[in-house]
Short mmCIF file of C-alpha atoms and ligand atoms in Angstrom, two decimals:
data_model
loop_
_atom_site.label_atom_id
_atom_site.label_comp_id
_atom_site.label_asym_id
_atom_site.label_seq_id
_atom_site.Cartn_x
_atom_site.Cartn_y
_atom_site.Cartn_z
CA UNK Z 175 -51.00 9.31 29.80
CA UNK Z 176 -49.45 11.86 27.57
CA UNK Z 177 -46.48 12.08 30.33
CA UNK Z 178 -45.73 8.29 29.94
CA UNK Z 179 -45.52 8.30 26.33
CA UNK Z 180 -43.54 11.58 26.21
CA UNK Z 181 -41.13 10.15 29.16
CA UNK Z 182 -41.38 6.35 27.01
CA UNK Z 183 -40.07 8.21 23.95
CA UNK Z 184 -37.20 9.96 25.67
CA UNK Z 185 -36.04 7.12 27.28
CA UNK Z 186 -35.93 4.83 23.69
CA UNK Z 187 -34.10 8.09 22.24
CA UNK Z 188 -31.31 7.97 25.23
CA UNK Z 189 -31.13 4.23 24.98
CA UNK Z 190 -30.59 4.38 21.32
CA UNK Z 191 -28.01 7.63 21.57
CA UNK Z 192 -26.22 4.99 24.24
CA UNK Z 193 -26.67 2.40 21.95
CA UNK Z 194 -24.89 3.61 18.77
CA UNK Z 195 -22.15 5.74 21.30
CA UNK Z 196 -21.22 2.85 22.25
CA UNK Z 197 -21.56 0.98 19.22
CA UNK Z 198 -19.05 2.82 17.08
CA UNK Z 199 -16.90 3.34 19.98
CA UNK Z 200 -16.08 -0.16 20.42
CA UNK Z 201 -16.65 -1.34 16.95
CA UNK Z 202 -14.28 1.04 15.48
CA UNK Z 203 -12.54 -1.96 12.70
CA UNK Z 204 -9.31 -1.46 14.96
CA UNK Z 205 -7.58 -3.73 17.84
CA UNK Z 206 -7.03 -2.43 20.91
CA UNK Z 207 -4.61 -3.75 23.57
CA UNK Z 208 -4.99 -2.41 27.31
CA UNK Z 209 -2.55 -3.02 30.65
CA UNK Z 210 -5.29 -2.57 32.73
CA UNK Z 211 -4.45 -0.41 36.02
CA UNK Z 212 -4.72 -2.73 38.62
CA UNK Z 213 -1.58 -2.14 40.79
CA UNK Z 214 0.86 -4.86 41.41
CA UNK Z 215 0.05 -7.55 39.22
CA UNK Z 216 -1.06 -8.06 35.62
CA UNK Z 217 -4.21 -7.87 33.21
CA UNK Z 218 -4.35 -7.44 29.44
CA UNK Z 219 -7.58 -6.66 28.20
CA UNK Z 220 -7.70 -7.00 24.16
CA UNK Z 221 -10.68 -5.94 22.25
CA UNK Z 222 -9.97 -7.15 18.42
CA UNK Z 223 -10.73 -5.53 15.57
CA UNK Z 224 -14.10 -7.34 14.76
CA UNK Z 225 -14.85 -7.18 18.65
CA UNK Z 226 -13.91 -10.44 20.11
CA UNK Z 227 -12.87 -9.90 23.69
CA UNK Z 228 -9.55 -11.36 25.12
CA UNK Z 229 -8.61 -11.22 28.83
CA UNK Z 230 -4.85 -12.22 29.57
CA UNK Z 231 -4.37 -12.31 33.87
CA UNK Z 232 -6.83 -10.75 36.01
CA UNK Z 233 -4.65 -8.68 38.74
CA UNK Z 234 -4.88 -8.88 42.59
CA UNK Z 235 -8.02 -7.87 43.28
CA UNK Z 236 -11.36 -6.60 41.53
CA UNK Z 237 -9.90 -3.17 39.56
CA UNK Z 238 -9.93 -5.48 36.30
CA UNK Z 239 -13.39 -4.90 36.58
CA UNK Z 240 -13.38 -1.51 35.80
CA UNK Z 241 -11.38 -1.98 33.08
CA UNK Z 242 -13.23 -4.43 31.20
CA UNK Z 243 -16.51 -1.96 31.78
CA UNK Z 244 -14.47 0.76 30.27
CA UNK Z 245 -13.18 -1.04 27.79
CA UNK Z 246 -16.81 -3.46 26.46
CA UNK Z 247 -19.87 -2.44 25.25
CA UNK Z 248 -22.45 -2.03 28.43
CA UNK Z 249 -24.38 -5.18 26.74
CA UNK Z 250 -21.38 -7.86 25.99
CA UNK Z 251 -20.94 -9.68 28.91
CA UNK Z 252 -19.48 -12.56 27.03
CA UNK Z 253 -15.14 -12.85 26.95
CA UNK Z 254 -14.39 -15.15 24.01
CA UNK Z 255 -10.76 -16.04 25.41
CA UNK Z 256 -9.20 -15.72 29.21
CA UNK Z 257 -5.91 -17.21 29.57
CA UNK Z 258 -4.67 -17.46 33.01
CA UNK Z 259 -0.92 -17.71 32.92
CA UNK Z 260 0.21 -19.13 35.65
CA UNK Z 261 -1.92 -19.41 39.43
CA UNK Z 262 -0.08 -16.80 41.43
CA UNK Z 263 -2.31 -14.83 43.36
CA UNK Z 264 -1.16 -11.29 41.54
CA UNK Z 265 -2.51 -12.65 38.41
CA UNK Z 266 -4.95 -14.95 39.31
CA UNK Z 267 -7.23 -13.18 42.25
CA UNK Z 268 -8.88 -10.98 40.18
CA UNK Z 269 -10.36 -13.62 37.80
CA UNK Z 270 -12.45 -15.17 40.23
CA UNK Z 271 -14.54 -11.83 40.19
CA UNK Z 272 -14.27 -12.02 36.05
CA UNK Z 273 -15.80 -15.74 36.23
CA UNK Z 274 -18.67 -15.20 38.31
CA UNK Z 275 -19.79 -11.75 36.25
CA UNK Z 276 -18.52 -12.56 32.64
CA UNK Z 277 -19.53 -15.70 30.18
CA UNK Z 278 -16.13 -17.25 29.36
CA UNK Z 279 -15.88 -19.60 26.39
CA UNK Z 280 -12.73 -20.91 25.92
CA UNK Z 281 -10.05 -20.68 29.15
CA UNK Z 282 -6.75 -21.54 28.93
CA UNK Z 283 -3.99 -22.00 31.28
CA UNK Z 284 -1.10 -24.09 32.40
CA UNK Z 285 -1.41 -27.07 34.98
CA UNK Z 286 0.16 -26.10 37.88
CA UNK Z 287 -2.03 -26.65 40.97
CA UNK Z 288 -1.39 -24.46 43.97
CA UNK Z 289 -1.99 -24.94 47.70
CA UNK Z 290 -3.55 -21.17 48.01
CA UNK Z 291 -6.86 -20.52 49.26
CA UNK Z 292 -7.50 -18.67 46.30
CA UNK Z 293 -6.70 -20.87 43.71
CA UNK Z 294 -9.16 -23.90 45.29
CA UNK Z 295 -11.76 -20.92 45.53
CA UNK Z 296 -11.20 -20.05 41.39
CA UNK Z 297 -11.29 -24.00 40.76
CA UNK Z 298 -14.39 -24.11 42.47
CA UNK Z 299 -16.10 -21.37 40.66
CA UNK Z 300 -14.76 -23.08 37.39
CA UNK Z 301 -17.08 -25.93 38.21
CA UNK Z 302 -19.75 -23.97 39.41
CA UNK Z 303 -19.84 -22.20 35.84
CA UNK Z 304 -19.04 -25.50 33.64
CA UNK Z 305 -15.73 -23.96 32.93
CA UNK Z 306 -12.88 -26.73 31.80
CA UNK Z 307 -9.43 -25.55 31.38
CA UNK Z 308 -7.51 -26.51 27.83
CA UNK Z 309 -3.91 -26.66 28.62
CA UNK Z 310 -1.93 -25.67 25.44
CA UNK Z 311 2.03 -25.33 24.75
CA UNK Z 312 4.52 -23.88 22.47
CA UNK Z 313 3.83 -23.47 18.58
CA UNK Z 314 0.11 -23.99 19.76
CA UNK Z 315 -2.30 -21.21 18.04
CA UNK Z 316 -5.42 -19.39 19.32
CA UNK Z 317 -7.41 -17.94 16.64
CA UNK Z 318 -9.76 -13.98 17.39
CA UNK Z 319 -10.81 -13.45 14.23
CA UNK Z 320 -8.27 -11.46 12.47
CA UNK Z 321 -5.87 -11.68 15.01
CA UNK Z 322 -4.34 -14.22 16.66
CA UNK Z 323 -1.90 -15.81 19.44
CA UNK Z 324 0.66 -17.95 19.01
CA UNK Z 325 2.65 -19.51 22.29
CA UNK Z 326 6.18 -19.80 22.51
CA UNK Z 327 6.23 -20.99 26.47
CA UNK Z 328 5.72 -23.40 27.95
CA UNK Z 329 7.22 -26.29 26.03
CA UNK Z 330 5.39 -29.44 26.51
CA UNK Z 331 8.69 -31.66 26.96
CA UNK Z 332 9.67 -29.21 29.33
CA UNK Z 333 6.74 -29.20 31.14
CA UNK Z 334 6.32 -32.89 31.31
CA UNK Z 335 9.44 -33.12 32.76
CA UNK Z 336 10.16 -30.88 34.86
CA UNK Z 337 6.26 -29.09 36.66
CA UNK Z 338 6.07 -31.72 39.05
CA UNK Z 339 9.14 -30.15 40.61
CA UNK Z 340 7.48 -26.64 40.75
CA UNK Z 341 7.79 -24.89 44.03
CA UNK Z 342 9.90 -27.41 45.37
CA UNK Z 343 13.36 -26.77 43.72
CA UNK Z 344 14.70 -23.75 41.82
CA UNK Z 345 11.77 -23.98 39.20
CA UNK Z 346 8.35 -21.62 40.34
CA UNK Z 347 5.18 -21.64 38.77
CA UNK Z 348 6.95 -18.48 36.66
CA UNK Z 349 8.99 -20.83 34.99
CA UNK Z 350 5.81 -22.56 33.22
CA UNK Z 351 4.18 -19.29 32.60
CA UNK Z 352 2.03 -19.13 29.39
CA UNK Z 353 4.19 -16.66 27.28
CA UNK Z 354 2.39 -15.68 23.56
CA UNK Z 355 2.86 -13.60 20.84
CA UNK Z 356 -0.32 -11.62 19.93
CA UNK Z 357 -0.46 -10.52 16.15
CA UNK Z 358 -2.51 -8.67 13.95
CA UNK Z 359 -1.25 -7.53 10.73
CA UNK Z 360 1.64 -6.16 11.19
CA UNK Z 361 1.48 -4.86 14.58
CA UNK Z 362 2.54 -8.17 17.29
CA UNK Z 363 2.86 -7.82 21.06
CA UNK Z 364 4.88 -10.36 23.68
CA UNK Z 365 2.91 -11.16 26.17
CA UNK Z 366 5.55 -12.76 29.00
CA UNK Z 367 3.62 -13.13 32.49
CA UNK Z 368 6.30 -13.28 34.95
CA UNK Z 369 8.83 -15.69 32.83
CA UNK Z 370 12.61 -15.20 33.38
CA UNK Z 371 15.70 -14.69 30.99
CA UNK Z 372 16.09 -18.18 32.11
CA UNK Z 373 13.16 -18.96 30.47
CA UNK Z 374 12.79 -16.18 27.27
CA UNK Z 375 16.22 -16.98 25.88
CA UNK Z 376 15.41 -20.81 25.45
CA UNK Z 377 13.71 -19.46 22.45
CA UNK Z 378 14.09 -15.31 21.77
CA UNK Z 379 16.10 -16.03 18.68
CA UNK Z 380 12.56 -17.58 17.40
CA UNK Z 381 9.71 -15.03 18.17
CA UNK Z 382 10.71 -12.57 15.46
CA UNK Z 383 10.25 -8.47 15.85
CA UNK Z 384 8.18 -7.40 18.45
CA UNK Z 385 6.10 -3.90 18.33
CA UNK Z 386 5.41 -3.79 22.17
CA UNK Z 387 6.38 -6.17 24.78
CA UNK Z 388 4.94 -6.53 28.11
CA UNK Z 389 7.80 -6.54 30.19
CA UNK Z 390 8.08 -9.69 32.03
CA UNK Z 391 7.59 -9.79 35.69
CA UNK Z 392 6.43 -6.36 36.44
CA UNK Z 393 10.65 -5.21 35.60
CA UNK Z 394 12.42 -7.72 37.73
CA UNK Z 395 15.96 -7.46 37.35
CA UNK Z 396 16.16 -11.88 36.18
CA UNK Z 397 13.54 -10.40 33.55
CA UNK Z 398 15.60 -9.65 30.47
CA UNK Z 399 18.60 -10.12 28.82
CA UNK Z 400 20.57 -7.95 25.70
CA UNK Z 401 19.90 -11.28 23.75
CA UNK Z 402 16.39 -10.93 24.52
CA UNK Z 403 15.96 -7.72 23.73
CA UNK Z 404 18.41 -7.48 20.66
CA UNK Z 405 15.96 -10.61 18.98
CA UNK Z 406 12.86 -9.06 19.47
CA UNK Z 407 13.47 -5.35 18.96
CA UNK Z 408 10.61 -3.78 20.69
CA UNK Z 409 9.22 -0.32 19.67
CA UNK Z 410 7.51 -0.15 23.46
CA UNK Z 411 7.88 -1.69 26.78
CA UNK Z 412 4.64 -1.57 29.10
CA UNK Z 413 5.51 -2.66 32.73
CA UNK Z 414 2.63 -3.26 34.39
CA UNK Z 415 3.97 -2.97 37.75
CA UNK Z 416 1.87 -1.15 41.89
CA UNK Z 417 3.23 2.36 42.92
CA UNK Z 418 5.26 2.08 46.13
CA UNK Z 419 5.68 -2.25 45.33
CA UNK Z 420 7.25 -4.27 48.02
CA UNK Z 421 9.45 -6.09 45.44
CA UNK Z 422 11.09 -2.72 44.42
CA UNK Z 423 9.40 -3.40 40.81
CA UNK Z 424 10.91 -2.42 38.35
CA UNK Z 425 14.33 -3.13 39.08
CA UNK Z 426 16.73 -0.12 37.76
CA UNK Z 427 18.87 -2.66 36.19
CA UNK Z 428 15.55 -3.58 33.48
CA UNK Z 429 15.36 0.19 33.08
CA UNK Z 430 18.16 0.79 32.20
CA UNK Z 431 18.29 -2.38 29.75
CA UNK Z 432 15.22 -0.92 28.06
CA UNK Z 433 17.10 2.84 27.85
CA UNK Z 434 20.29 1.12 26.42
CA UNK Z 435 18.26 -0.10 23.19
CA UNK Z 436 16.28 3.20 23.04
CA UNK Z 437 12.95 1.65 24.12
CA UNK Z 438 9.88 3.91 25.21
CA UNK Z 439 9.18 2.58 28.74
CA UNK Z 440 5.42 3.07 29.97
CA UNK Z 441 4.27 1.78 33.35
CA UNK Z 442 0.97 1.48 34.76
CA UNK Z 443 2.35 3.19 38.30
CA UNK Z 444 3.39 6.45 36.56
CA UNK Z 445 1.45 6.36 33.76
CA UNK Z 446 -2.06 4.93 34.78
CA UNK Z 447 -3.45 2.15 31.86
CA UNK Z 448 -1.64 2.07 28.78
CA UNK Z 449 -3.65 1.46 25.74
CA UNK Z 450 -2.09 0.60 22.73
CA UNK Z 451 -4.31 0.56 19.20
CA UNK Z 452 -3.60 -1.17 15.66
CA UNK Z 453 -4.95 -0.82 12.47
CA UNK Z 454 -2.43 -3.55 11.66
CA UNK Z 455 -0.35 -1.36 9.55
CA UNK Z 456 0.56 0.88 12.30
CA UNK Z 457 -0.30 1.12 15.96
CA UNK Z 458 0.00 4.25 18.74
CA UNK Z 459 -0.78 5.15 22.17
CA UNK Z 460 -4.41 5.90 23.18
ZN1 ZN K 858 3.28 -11.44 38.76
#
């Protein structure tokens, strides 16, 4: 009897040790942004400062997992926001894992159906789970708290007129890619899926200094342009880009944009996860 409450005791002080480890670990008052390491392909995990938890993409396959367990308390299996995009498979596959294991209350994304087994396999766990998708546009705002996202991509007379054409002419579903600017305080982040300079010059003269950008398309060489970068000024460029890629991501041309303006280039190949944190004065590399 003794045993049991001696063995009872030590396993309410371990879950309470756990408890406020965790606790002030990801409650620390500060946002943190996260490429997550999942190869060719792209997720951004954001914890906020009052601990809302944002997913942006979910990679090719399950690693996102492991980076939202690393990155959540052991108990929140809730994600306030997961924005999806655009449906190719690199950013899309590893959100059908996230829906069926995570709570999701509020999804967004842009309406662009796709043929691909697994997008009619995501649409049909979206029912399963009550999911609905809100489809928002340009100089639309999503709200964590503190910090927020505004979207500069893609523009609803644009898309009315032109995503019916998707896949079947020079436009892709890249072209209608979700593209946002996260802020908090002072510290703001592009966030540009796999959008082209065909795309981000339409409107780089209007997003304003950047802190870090997430360079679009895992580095292709249609990426970026000087105008791009020369509006937005980044501090860092995270390239979220699979060692060895078949694409031959990141193109040496986008390198060597990023070197010309003296940006600090970190990629998920060479570099594993990049976390980036912001008290909203400042923000630094994890
Ligand atoms: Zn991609």
């Amino acid at each position: 009897m003794k045993k049991y409450l001696i063995l009872g005791i030590l396993s309410l002080f371990i879950l309470s040790f756990l408890f406020i480890y965790q606790s002030s670990r990801f409650q620390d008052g500060r946002l943190h942004m996260v490429a997550c390491n999942v190869g060719q392909g792209d997720a951004i995990f954001i914890r906020t400062e009052g601990g809302l938890d944002v997913l942006i993409d979910g990679g090719p396959d399950d690693k996102v997992l492991n980076c939202l367990a690393n990155h959540m308390p052991f108990w929140d299996k809730t994600l306030e926001v997961v924005i999806l995009t655009h449906p190719d498979a690199d950013h899309l596959r590893g959100l059908v894992s996230v829906v069926e294991r995570y709570k999701i209350n509020y999804f967004v994304t842009v309406d662009i159906p796709k043929t691909t087994a697994v997008y009619k396999l995501f649409q049909s766990k979206l029912k399963e789970k009550n999911i609905s998708a809100k489809y928002l546009f340009a100089g639309d705002k999503i709200n964590f708290g503190k910090s927020s996202m505004t979207l500069f991509w893609p523009q609803k007379q644009f898309f009315l007129e032109n995503s019916k054409y998707a896949g079947k002419g020079s436009l892709g579903s890249n072209d209608f890619a979700i593209v946002g600017k996260l802020n908090y305080g002072k510290f703001s982040a592009l966030l540009t899926a796999d959008a082209g300079a065909n795309i981000l010059d339409k409107f780089a003269w209007n997003i304003g200094k950047t802190g870090a950008l997430k360079v679009p398309h895992h580095g292709s060489k249609t990426g970026m342009s000087d105008l791009f970068l020369t509006s937005i000024k980044p501090e860092i460029a995270i390239i979220s880009v699979g060692e060895r890629n078949n694409y031959g991501h990141p193109a040496a041309l986008s390198l060597e944009l990023l070197k010309k303006y003296n940006i600090n280039i970190l990629r998920t190949d060479l570099n594993g996860e990049v976390e980036v944190v912001s008290d909203g004065v400042k923000f630094w590399l994890h």
